[in-house]
Amino acid sequence: MTMTPRIVEIRQNVLKKNDLLARELRERFRTAGVYVVNLVSAPGAGKTTALTELMRRLAGAGWRVAAVVGDLATDNDAERLRASGAAVRQITTGTVCHLEAEMVARAIEGWDLGSLDFLFIENVGNLVCPASYDLGENERAVLFSVTEGEDKPEKYPTLINSADLAVVTKIDLAEAVGFDRRRFQEAVERVRPGIEVLEISARTGAGLDRWLERLLAGRAAARVR
Amino acid sequence: MHELSIAHQLVELAVENADRMGLRRVTALHVRVGALSGVVQEALRFAYDIAAAGTAVEGARLIIEDVPVVIYCPACRAERSLPAPVPARCPVCGTPSGDVRAGRELELYALEGEADEEGNR
Ligand SMILES: Nc1nc2c(ncn2[C@@H]2O[C@H](COP(=O)(O)OP(=O)(O)OP(=O)(O)O)[C@@H](O)[C@H]2O)c(=O)[nH]1
Ligand SMILES: [Mg+2]
Ligand SMILES: [Zn+2]
């Protein structure tokens, strides 16, 4: 049989499987009325510490909160998060340097989402790979600690471009490390104009009230939609 | 480095679609990679060769089309293509804009190959 050369248009997203699953998750979250936040940052920026404090405050105010946390190997972060009183599940990713929708779907199996108000997802500490993977979250917060330098956002434009909120952590150390707020703010503006920047310290509690306020407003807005 | 995982998904998608389209032999994959996709082209090329080995698309060329970041400029009321992802400012009038209209894609755009004469679509 003779063969003829052909070119065929496909136009499919390479991460189609993840995107489809994320869409399903988003629909499940919406139906259940749970507000979902994905926390991303470089390793050690302060996700677990901030999340523990946020969840402690939310739980204290009567909100029903839970978290899933991704880690390459250990379950230390899950243990620490449980100190907040929230239900926590660990996702051990092994060699995978980011969370995928399928891992989240498996981690929340058996949980009654309808009995939750907030679900937090602590991603694997990594400023590159998590950007490409939608987890069905309502919002994505990217954290930068004051010890990482003011130009970090410009070095990782992809991740901050996928985020809805930028959080500066460990602000209690700002003076000690000579953190220049204005330079950081300018760097963020160059990469992602208009994104809100929050400054927090999980140590002193500074800025956490504003973050809580934002979360509650986000949840209320998502329920109207 | 998640390019290997991405390359495996790309190859899987290509094999699936080649089969669906009745392509007997795949000679090239056309992929569009946005400047904000988070994918490093060199790493993807390298990973692709590994991922394609032993599959139906082994030996097919990987043709990558760069997709620049396009923002909507509220001052010009027009979409503007940026020479680089940073700064996110209109290259014509300098207005900052976070309204990204293109540049995040990571897409298998087309497949080149050979089909049977009648082309069983
Ligand atoms: N001074 C100060 N230290 C903090 C603060 N938040 C976190 N740290 C410290 O920073 C280190 C890393 O914090 P984690 O919360 O574990 O960071 P993480 O982002 O969860 O880290 P990975 O999950 O490993 O990526 C720990 O030693 C924390 O005690 C803060 O607000 N102030
Ligand atoms: Mg952690
Ligand atoms: Zn303009």
CSV table of N, CA and C in Angstrom, one decimal, chain A residues 46-196:
chain,number,residue,atom,x,y,z
A,46,GLY,N,8.4,28.9,54.6
A,46,GLY,CA,7.5,29.1,55.7
A,46,GLY,C,6.1,28.7,55.5
A,47,LYS,N,5.8,27.8,54.6
A,47,LYS,CA,4.4,27.3,54.3
A,47,LYS,C,3.8,26.6,55.5
A,48,THR,N,4.5,25.7,56.0
A,48,THR,CA,4.0,24.9,57.1
A,48,THR,C,3.7,25.7,58.4
A,49,THR,N,4.7,26.6,58.7
A,49,THR,CA,4.5,27.4,59.9
A,49,THR,C,3.4,28.4,59.7
A,50,ALA,N,3.3,29.0,58.6
A,50,ALA,CA,2.2,30.0,58.3
A,50,ALA,C,0.8,29.3,58.3
A,51,LEU,N,0.8,28.1,57.7
A,51,LEU,CA,-0.5,27.4,57.6
A,51,LEU,C,-0.9,26.9,58.9
A,52,THR,N,0.0,26.4,59.8
A,52,THR,CA,-0.4,26.0,61.1
A,52,THR,C,-1.1,27.1,61.9
A,53,GLU,N,-0.5,28.3,61.8
A,53,GLU,CA,-1.1,29.5,62.4
A,53,GLU,C,-2.4,29.9,61.9
A,54,LEU,N,-2.5,29.9,60.5
A,54,LEU,CA,-3.8,30.2,59.9
A,54,LEU,C,-4.9,29.3,60.3
A,55,MET,N,-4.5,28.0,60.3
A,55,MET,CA,-5.6,26.9,60.6
A,55,MET,C,-6.0,27.0,62.0
A,56,ARG,N,-5.0,27.3,62.9
A,56,ARG,CA,-5.3,27.4,64.3
A,56,ARG,C,-6.3,28.5,64.5
A,57,ARG,N,-6.1,29.6,63.9
A,57,ARG,CA,-7.0,30.8,64.0
A,57,ARG,C,-8.4,30.5,63.4
A,58,LEU,N,-8.4,29.9,62.2
A,58,LEU,CA,-9.7,29.5,61.6
A,58,LEU,C,-10.5,28.5,62.5
A,59,ALA,N,-9.8,27.5,62.9
A,59,ALA,CA,-10.4,26.5,63.7
A,59,ALA,C,-11.0,27.1,65.0
A,60,GLY,N,-10.2,28.0,65.6
A,60,GLY,CA,-10.6,28.7,66.8
A,60,GLY,C,-11.8,29.6,66.6
A,61,ALA,N,-12.0,30.0,65.4
A,61,ALA,CA,-13.2,30.9,65.1
A,61,ALA,C,-14.4,30.0,64.7
A,62,GLY,N,-14.2,28.7,64.7
A,62,GLY,CA,-15.3,27.8,64.4
A,62,GLY,C,-15.4,27.2,63.0
A,63,TRP,N,-14.4,27.6,62.2
A,63,TRP,CA,-14.4,27.1,60.8
A,63,TRP,C,-13.8,25.7,60.8
A,64,ARG,N,-14.4,24.9,59.8
A,64,ARG,CA,-13.9,23.5,59.7
A,64,ARG,C,-12.8,23.4,58.6
A,65,VAL,N,-11.6,23.1,59.1
A,65,VAL,CA,-10.5,23.2,58.2
A,65,VAL,C,-9.8,21.9,58.1
A,66,ALA,N,-9.1,21.6,56.9
A,66,ALA,CA,-8.3,20.4,56.7
A,66,ALA,C,-7.2,20.8,55.8
A,67,ALA,N,-6.2,20.0,55.8
A,67,ALA,CA,-5.0,20.2,54.9
A,67,ALA,C,-4.5,18.9,54.3
A,68,VAL,N,-3.9,19.0,53.1
A,68,VAL,CA,-3.1,18.0,52.6
A,68,VAL,C,-1.8,18.6,52.3
A,69,VAL,N,-0.7,17.8,52.6
A,69,VAL,CA,0.6,18.4,52.4
A,69,VAL,C,1.5,17.4,51.6
A,70,GLY,N,2.2,18.0,50.6
A,70,GLY,CA,3.1,17.2,49.8
A,70,GLY,C,4.5,17.3,50.3
A,71,ASP,N,5.2,16.2,50.3
A,71,ASP,CA,6.6,16.2,50.7
A,71,ASP,C,7.3,15.1,50.0
A,72,LEU,N,8.5,15.3,49.6
A,72,LEU,CA,9.2,14.2,48.9
A,72,LEU,C,9.3,12.9,49.7
A,73,ALA,N,9.6,13.1,51.0
A,73,ALA,CA,10.0,11.8,51.7
A,73,ALA,C,9.3,11.7,53.1
A,74,THR,N,9.3,12.8,53.8
A,74,THR,CA,8.9,12.7,55.3
A,74,THR,C,7.4,13.1,55.5
A,75,ASP,N,7.0,12.8,56.7
A,75,ASP,CA,5.6,13.3,57.1
A,75,ASP,C,5.8,14.3,58.3
A,76,ASN,N,6.9,14.9,58.4
A,76,ASN,CA,7.1,15.9,59.5
A,76,ASN,C,6.1,17.0,59.4
A,77,ASP,N,5.9,17.6,58.2
A,77,ASP,CA,5.1,18.7,58.0
A,77,ASP,C,3.6,18.4,58.4
A,78,ALA,N,3.2,17.2,58.1
A,78,ALA,CA,1.8,16.8,58.4
A,78,ALA,C,1.7,16.8,60.0
A,79,GLU,N,2.7,16.2,60.6
A,79,GLU,CA,2.7,16.2,62.1
A,79,GLU,C,2.6,17.6,62.7
A,80,ARG,N,3.4,18.5,62.1
A,80,ARG,CA,3.4,19.9,62.6
A,80,ARG,C,2.0,20.6,62.3
A,81,LEU,N,1.4,20.3,61.2
A,81,LEU,CA,0.2,21.0,60.8
A,81,LEU,C,-0.9,20.5,61.7
A,82,ARG,N,-0.8,19.2,62.2
A,82,ARG,CA,-1.9,18.7,63.1
A,82,ARG,C,-2.0,19.4,64.4
A,83,ALA,N,-0.9,20.1,64.8
A,83,ALA,CA,-0.9,20.9,66.0
A,83,ALA,C,-1.9,22.0,66.0
A,84,SER,N,-2.4,22.3,64.8
A,84,SER,CA,-3.4,23.4,64.7
A,84,SER,C,-4.8,22.8,65.0
A,85,GLY,N,-4.9,21.5,65.1
A,85,GLY,CA,-6.2,20.9,65.4
A,85,GLY,C,-7.0,20.4,64.2
A,86,ALA,N,-6.4,20.8,63.0
A,86,ALA,CA,-7.1,20.4,61.7
A,86,ALA,C,-6.8,19.0,61.3
A,87,ALA,N,-7.7,18.4,60.5
A,87,ALA,CA,-7.4,17.1,59.9
A,87,ALA,C,-6.4,17.3,58.8
A,88,VAL,N,-5.4,16.4,58.8
A,88,VAL,CA,-4.2,16.6,57.9
A,88,VAL,C,-3.9,15.2,57.2
A,89,ARG,N,-3.7,15.3,55.9
A,89,ARG,CA,-3.2,14.1,55.3
A,89,ARG,C,-1.9,14.4,54.5
A,90,GLN,N,-1.1,13.4,54.5
A,90,GLN,CA,0.2,13.5,53.9
A,90,GLN,C,0.2,12.9,52.5
A,91,ILE,N,0.9,13.6,51.5
A,91,ILE,CA,1.1,13.0,50.2
A,91,ILE,C,2.6,12.9,50.1
A,92,THR,N,3.1,11.7,50.0
A,92,THR,CA,4.5,11.5,49.8
A,92,THR,C,4.7,11.3,48.3
A,93,THR,N,5.5,12.3,47.7
A,93,THR,CA,5.6,12.3,46.3
A,93,THR,C,6.8,11.5,45.8
A,94,GLY,N,7.7,11.1,46.6
A,94,GLY,CA,8.8,10.3,46.2
A,94,GLY,C,9.8,11.2,45.4
A,95,THR,N,9.9,10.9,44.1
A,95,THR,CA,10.8,11.7,43.3
A,95,THR,C,10.1,12.9,42.6
A,96,VAL,N,8.8,12.9,42.7
A,96,VAL,CA,8.1,14.0,42.0
A,96,VAL,C,8.1,15.3,42.8
A,97,CYS,N,8.5,16.4,42.1
A,97,CYS,CA,8.8,17.6,42.8
A,97,CYS,C,7.7,18.6,42.8
A,98,HIS,N,6.5,18.1,42.6
A,98,HIS,CA,5.3,19.0,42.7
A,98,HIS,C,4.1,18.1,42.9
A,99,LEU,N,3.0,18.7,43.3
A,99,LEU,CA,1.7,17.9,43.4
A,99,LEU,C,1.0,17.9,42.1
A,100,GLU,N,0.3,16.8,41.8
A,100,GLU,CA,-0.6,16.8,40.7
A,100,GLU,C,-2.0,16.5,41.1
A,101,ALA,N,-3.0,16.9,40.3
A,101,ALA,CA,-4.4,16.8,40.7
A,101,ALA,C,-4.7,15.3,41.1
A,102,GLU,N,-4.2,14.4,40.5
A,102,GLU,CA,-4.5,13.0,40.8
A,102,GLU,C,-4.0,12.6,42.2
A,103,MET,N,-2.9,13.2,42.6
A,103,MET,CA,-2.4,12.9,44.0
A,103,MET,C,-3.3,13.5,45.0
A,104,VAL,N,-3.9,14.7,44.7
A,104,VAL,CA,-4.8,15.4,45.6
A,104,VAL,C,-6.1,14.6,45.7
A,105,ALA,N,-6.6,14.1,44.5
A,105,ALA,CA,-7.8,13.3,44.5
A,105,ALA,C,-7.7,12.1,45.4
A,106,ARG,N,-6.5,11.5,45.3
A,106,ARG,CA,-6.3,10.2,46.1
A,106,ARG,C,-6.2,10.6,47.6
A,107,ALA,N,-5.5,11.7,47.9
A,107,ALA,CA,-5.3,12.0,49.3
A,107,ALA,C,-6.6,12.4,50.0
A,108,ILE,N,-7.6,12.9,49.3
A,108,ILE,CA,-8.8,13.3,49.9
A,108,ILE,C,-9.9,12.3,49.9
A,109,GLU,N,-9.6,11.1,49.3
A,109,GLU,CA,-10.5,10.0,49.3
A,109,GLU,C,-11.1,9.7,50.6
A,110,GLY,N,-12.4,9.6,50.7
A,110,GLY,CA,-13.0,9.2,52.0
A,110,GLY,C,-13.4,10.4,52.9
A,111,TRP,N,-12.8,11.6,52.5
A,111,TRP,CA,-13.1,12.8,53.3
A,111,TRP,C,-14.5,13.3,52.9
A,112,ASP,N,-15.3,13.7,53.8
A,112,ASP,CA,-16.6,14.3,53.5
A,112,ASP,C,-16.3,15.8,53.3
A,113,LEU,N,-16.2,16.2,52.0
A,113,LEU,CA,-15.8,17.5,51.7
A,113,LEU,C,-16.9,18.5,52.1
A,114,GLY,N,-18.2,18.0,52.1
A,114,GLY,CA,-19.3,18.9,52.5
A,114,GLY,C,-19.2,19.3,54.0
A,115,SER,N,-18.4,18.6,54.8
A,115,SER,CA,-18.2,19.0,56.2
A,115,SER,C,-17.1,19.9,56.4
A,116,LEU,N,-16.5,20.4,55.3
A,116,LEU,CA,-15.3,21.3,55.4
A,116,LEU,C,-15.6,22.7,54.9
A,117,ASP,N,-15.1,23.7,55.5
A,117,ASP,CA,-15.2,25.1,55.0
A,117,ASP,C,-13.9,25.5,54.2
A,118,PHE,N,-12.8,25.0,54.7
A,118,PHE,CA,-11.5,25.3,54.0
A,118,PHE,C,-10.7,24.1,53.9
A,119,LEU,N,-10.0,24.0,52.7
A,119,LEU,CA,-9.1,22.9,52.5
A,119,LEU,C,-7.8,23.6,52.0
A,120,PHE,N,-6.7,23.4,52.7
A,120,PHE,CA,-5.4,23.9,52.3
A,120,PHE,C,-4.5,22.8,51.7
A,121,ILE,N,-3.8,23.2,50.6
A,121,ILE,CA,-2.9,22.2,50.0
A,121,ILE,C,-1.5,22.8,50.1
A,122,GLU,N,-0.6,22.2,50.9
A,122,GLU,CA,0.7,22.7,50.9
A,122,GLU,C,1.5,21.9,49.8
A,123,ASN,N,2.0,22.6,48.8
A,123,ASN,CA,2.7,22.0,47.7
A,123,ASN,C,4.1,21.7,48.1
A,124,VAL,N,4.8,20.9,47.3
A,124,VAL,CA,6.2,20.6,47.5
A,124,VAL,C,7.0,21.9,47.4
A,125,GLY,N,7.9,22.1,48.2
A,125,GLY,CA,8.8,23.3,48.1
A,125,GLY,C,9.5,23.3,46.8
A,126,ASN,N,9.2,24.2,45.9
A,126,ASN,CA,9.7,24.2,44.6
A,126,ASN,C,9.1,25.4,43.8
A,127,LEU,N,10.0,26.3,43.3
A,127,LEU,CA,9.4,27.5,42.6
A,127,LEU,C,9.2,27.3,41.1
A,128,VAL,N,9.4,26.1,40.6
A,128,VAL,CA,9.3,26.0,39.2
A,128,VAL,C,8.1,25.0,38.8
A,129,CYS,N,8.2,23.8,39.2
A,129,CYS,CA,7.2,22.8,38.7
A,129,CYS,C,5.8,22.9,39.1
A,130,PRO,N,5.5,23.3,40.4
A,130,PRO,CA,4.1,23.4,40.7
A,130,PRO,C,3.3,24.4,39.9
A,131,ALA,N,3.9,25.3,39.2
A,131,ALA,CA,3.2,26.3,38.4
A,131,ALA,C,2.3,25.6,37.3
A,132,SER,N,2.8,24.5,36.7
A,132,SER,CA,2.1,23.9,35.6
A,132,SER,C,0.9,23.0,36.0
A,133,TYR,N,0.8,22.7,37.3
A,133,TYR,CA,-0.2,21.8,37.7
A,133,TYR,C,-1.4,22.4,38.5
A,134,ASP,N,-2.5,22.5,37.8
A,134,ASP,CA,-3.7,23.0,38.4
A,134,ASP,C,-4.2,21.9,39.4
A,135,LEU,N,-4.6,22.2,40.6
A,135,LEU,CA,-5.0,21.2,41.5
A,135,LEU,C,-6.5,21.4,41.8
A,136,GLY,N,-7.2,22.3,41.0
A,136,GLY,CA,-8.6,22.5,41.3
A,136,GLY,C,-8.9,23.5,42.4
A,137,GLU,N,-7.8,24.2,42.8
A,137,GLU,CA,-7.9,25.2,43.9
A,137,GLU,C,-8.7,26.4,43.5
A,138,ASN,N,-9.2,27.1,44.5
A,138,ASN,CA,-9.8,28.4,44.2
A,138,ASN,C,-8.8,29.5,44.1
A,139,GLU,N,-7.8,29.4,44.9
A,139,GLU,CA,-6.7,30.4,44.8
A,139,GLU,C,-5.4,29.8,45.1
A,140,ARG,N,-4.3,30.5,44.5
A,140,ARG,CA,-3.0,30.0,44.7
A,140,ARG,C,-2.2,31.1,45.3
A,141,ALA,N,-1.5,30.8,46.4
A,141,ALA,CA,-0.7,31.8,47.1
A,141,ALA,C,0.7,31.4,47.0
A,142,VAL,N,1.6,32.4,46.5
A,142,VAL,CA,3.0,32.1,46.4
A,142,VAL,C,3.7,32.8,47.6
A,143,LEU,N,4.5,32.1,48.3
A,143,LEU,CA,5.2,32.7,49.5
A,143,LEU,C,6.7,32.9,49.2
A,144,PHE,N,7.2,34.1,49.6
A,144,PHE,CA,8.6,34.4,49.5
A,144,PHE,C,9.1,34.8,50.9
A,145,SER,N,10.2,34.3,51.4
A,145,SER,CA,10.6,34.7,52.7
A,145,SER,C,11.6,35.9,52.5
A,146,VAL,N,11.7,36.7,53.5
A,146,VAL,CA,12.6,37.9,53.4
A,146,VAL,C,14.1,37.5,53.2
A,147,THR,N,14.4,36.3,53.6
A,147,THR,CA,15.8,35.8,53.5
A,147,THR,C,16.1,35.4,52.1
A,148,GLU,N,15.2,35.4,51.2
A,148,GLU,CA,15.5,34.9,49.8
A,148,GLU,C,15.9,36.0,48.9
A,149,GLY,N,15.9,37.3,49.3
A,149,GLY,CA,16.3,38.4,48.5
A,149,GLY,C,15.1,39.0,47.7
A,150,GLU,N,15.3,40.3,47.4
A,150,GLU,CA,14.1,41.0,46.8
A,150,GLU,C,13.8,40.7,45.4
A,151,ASP,N,14.8,40.1,44.6
A,151,ASP,CA,14.6,39.9,43.2
A,151,ASP,C,14.0,38.5,42.9
A,152,LYS,N,13.7,37.7,43.9
A,152,LYS,CA,13.3,36.4,43.7
A,152,LYS,C,12.1,36.3,42.7
A,153,PRO,N,11.1,37.2,42.9
A,153,PRO,CA,9.9,37.1,42.0
A,153,PRO,C,10.3,37.2,40.5
A,154,GLU,N,11.3,38.0,40.2
A,154,GLU,CA,11.7,38.2,38.8
A,154,GLU,C,12.4,37.0,38.2
A,155,LYS,N,13.0,36.2,39.1
A,155,LYS,CA,13.7,35.0,38.7
A,155,LYS,C,12.7,33.9,38.4
A,156,TYR,N,11.5,33.9,38.9
A,156,TYR,CA,10.6,32.9,38.7
A,156,TYR,C,9.2,33.4,38.3
A,157,PRO,N,9.2,34.1,37.1
A,157,PRO,CA,8.0,34.7,36.7
A,157,PRO,C,6.8,33.8,36.4
A,158,THR,N,7.1,32.5,36.1
A,158,THR,CA,6.1,31.6,35.7
A,158,THR,C,5.2,31.3,36.9
A,159,LEU,N,5.8,31.0,38.1
A,159,LEU,CA,5.0,30.7,39.2
A,159,LEU,C,4.2,31.8,39.7
A,160,ILE,N,4.8,33.0,39.8
A,160,ILE,CA,4.1,34.2,40.4
A,160,ILE,C,3.0,34.6,39.4
A,161,ASN,N,3.2,34.3,38.1
A,161,ASN,CA,2.1,34.6,37.1
A,161,ASN,C,0.9,33.6,37.3
A,162,SER,N,1.1,32.5,37.9
A,162,SER,CA,0.0,31.6,38.1
A,162,SER,C,-0.7,31.8,39.4
A,163,ALA,N,-0.1,32.8,40.2
A,163,ALA,CA,-0.7,33.0,41.6
A,163,ALA,C,-1.7,34.1,41.7
A,164,ASP,N,-2.5,34.0,42.7
A,164,ASP,CA,-3.5,35.1,43.0
A,164,ASP,C,-3.1,36.0,44.1
A,165,LEU,N,-2.1,35.6,44.9
A,165,LEU,CA,-1.7,36.3,46.1
A,165,LEU,C,-0.2,36.1,46.3
A,166,ALA,N,0.6,37.1,46.6
A,166,ALA,CA,2.0,37.0,47.0
A,166,ALA,C,2.1,37.3,48.5
A,167,VAL,N,2.8,36.4,49.2
A,167,VAL,CA,3.0,36.6,50.6
A,167,VAL,C,4.4,36.7,51.0
A,168,VAL,N,4.8,37.7,51.7
A,168,VAL,CA,6.2,37.8,52.1
A,168,VAL,C,6.2,37.3,53.6
A,169,THR,N,7.0,36.2,53.8
A,169,THR,CA,7.0,35.6,55.1
A,169,THR,C,8.2,36.0,55.9
A,170,LYS,N,8.2,35.7,57.2
A,170,LYS,CA,9.3,35.9,58.1
A,170,LYS,C,9.6,37.4,58.2
A,171,ILE,N,8.6,38.3,58.2
A,171,ILE,CA,8.8,39.7,58.1
A,171,ILE,C,9.5,40.2,59.4
A,172,ASP,N,9.4,39.3,60.5
A,172,ASP,CA,10.1,39.7,61.7
A,172,ASP,C,11.6,39.7,61.6
A,173,LEU,N,12.1,39.1,60.5
A,173,LEU,CA,13.5,39.0,60.2
A,173,LEU,C,14.0,40.1,59.2
A,174,ALA,N,13.0,40.9,58.8
A,174,ALA,CA,13.3,41.9,57.7
A,174,ALA,C,14.5,42.8,58.0
A,175,GLU,N,14.5,43.3,59.2
A,175,GLU,CA,15.6,44.2,59.6
A,175,GLU,C,16.9,43.5,59.7
A,176,ALA,N,16.9,42.4,60.3
A,176,ALA,CA,18.1,41.6,60.5
A,176,ALA,C,18.8,41.3,59.1
A,177,VAL,N,18.0,41.0,58.1
A,177,VAL,CA,18.6,40.6,56.8
A,177,VAL,C,18.6,41.8,55.8
A,178,GLY,N,18.2,43.0,56.3
A,178,GLY,CA,18.2,44.2,55.4
A,178,GLY,C,17.3,44.0,54.3
A,179,PHE,N,16.1,43.5,54.5
A,179,PHE,CA,15.1,43.3,53.4
A,179,PHE,C,14.5,44.7,53.0
A,180,ASP,N,14.6,44.9,51.7
A,180,ASP,CA,14.2,46.2,51.1
A,180,ASP,C,12.8,46.0,50.5
A,181,ARG,N,11.8,46.4,51.3
A,181,ARG,CA,10.4,46.3,50.9
A,181,ARG,C,10.1,46.9,49.6
A,182,ARG,N,10.6,48.1,49.3
A,182,ARG,CA,10.3,48.8,48.1
A,182,ARG,C,10.8,48.0,46.9
A,183,ARG,N,12.0,47.5,47.0
A,183,ARG,CA,12.6,46.8,45.9
A,183,ARG,C,11.8,45.5,45.6
A,184,PHE,N,11.4,44.9,46.7
A,184,PHE,CA,10.6,43.6,46.5
A,184,PHE,C,9.3,44.0,45.8
A,185,GLN,N,8.6,45.0,46.3
A,185,GLN,CA,7.3,45.4,45.7
A,185,GLN,C,7.5,45.8,44.2
A,186,GLU,N,8.6,46.4,43.9
A,186,GLU,CA,8.9,46.8,42.5
A,186,GLU,C,9.1,45.6,41.6
A,187,ALA,N,9.8,44.6,42.2
A,187,ALA,CA,10.1,43.4,41.5
A,187,ALA,C,8.7,42.7,41.2
A,188,VAL,N,7.9,42.6,42.2
A,188,VAL,CA,6.6,41.9,42.0
A,188,VAL,C,5.8,42.7,40.9
A,189,GLU,N,5.8,44.0,40.9
A,189,GLU,CA,5.0,44.8,40.0
A,189,GLU,C,5.6,44.6,38.5
A,190,ARG,N,6.9,44.4,38.4
A,190,ARG,CA,7.4,44.1,37.1
A,190,ARG,C,6.9,42.8,36.5
A,191,VAL,N,6.8,41.8,37.4
A,191,VAL,CA,6.4,40.5,36.9
A,191,VAL,C,4.9,40.3,36.8
A,192,ARG,N,4.2,40.8,37.8
A,192,ARG,CA,2.7,40.5,37.9
A,192,ARG,C,2.0,41.7,38.4
A,193,PRO,N,1.8,42.7,37.6
A,193,PRO,CA,1.2,44.0,38.0
A,193,PRO,C,-0.2,43.7,38.6
A,194,GLY,N,-0.4,44.4,39.8
A,194,GLY,CA,-1.8,44.3,40.4
A,194,GLY,C,-2.0,43.2,41.4
A,195,ILE,N,-1.1,42.3,41.5
A,195,ILE,CA,-1.3,41.2,42.5
A,195,ILE,C,-1.1,41.8,43.9
A,196,GLU,N,-1.9,41.3,44.8
A,196,GLU,CA,-1.8,41.8,46.2
A,196,GLU,C,-0.6,41.2,46.9
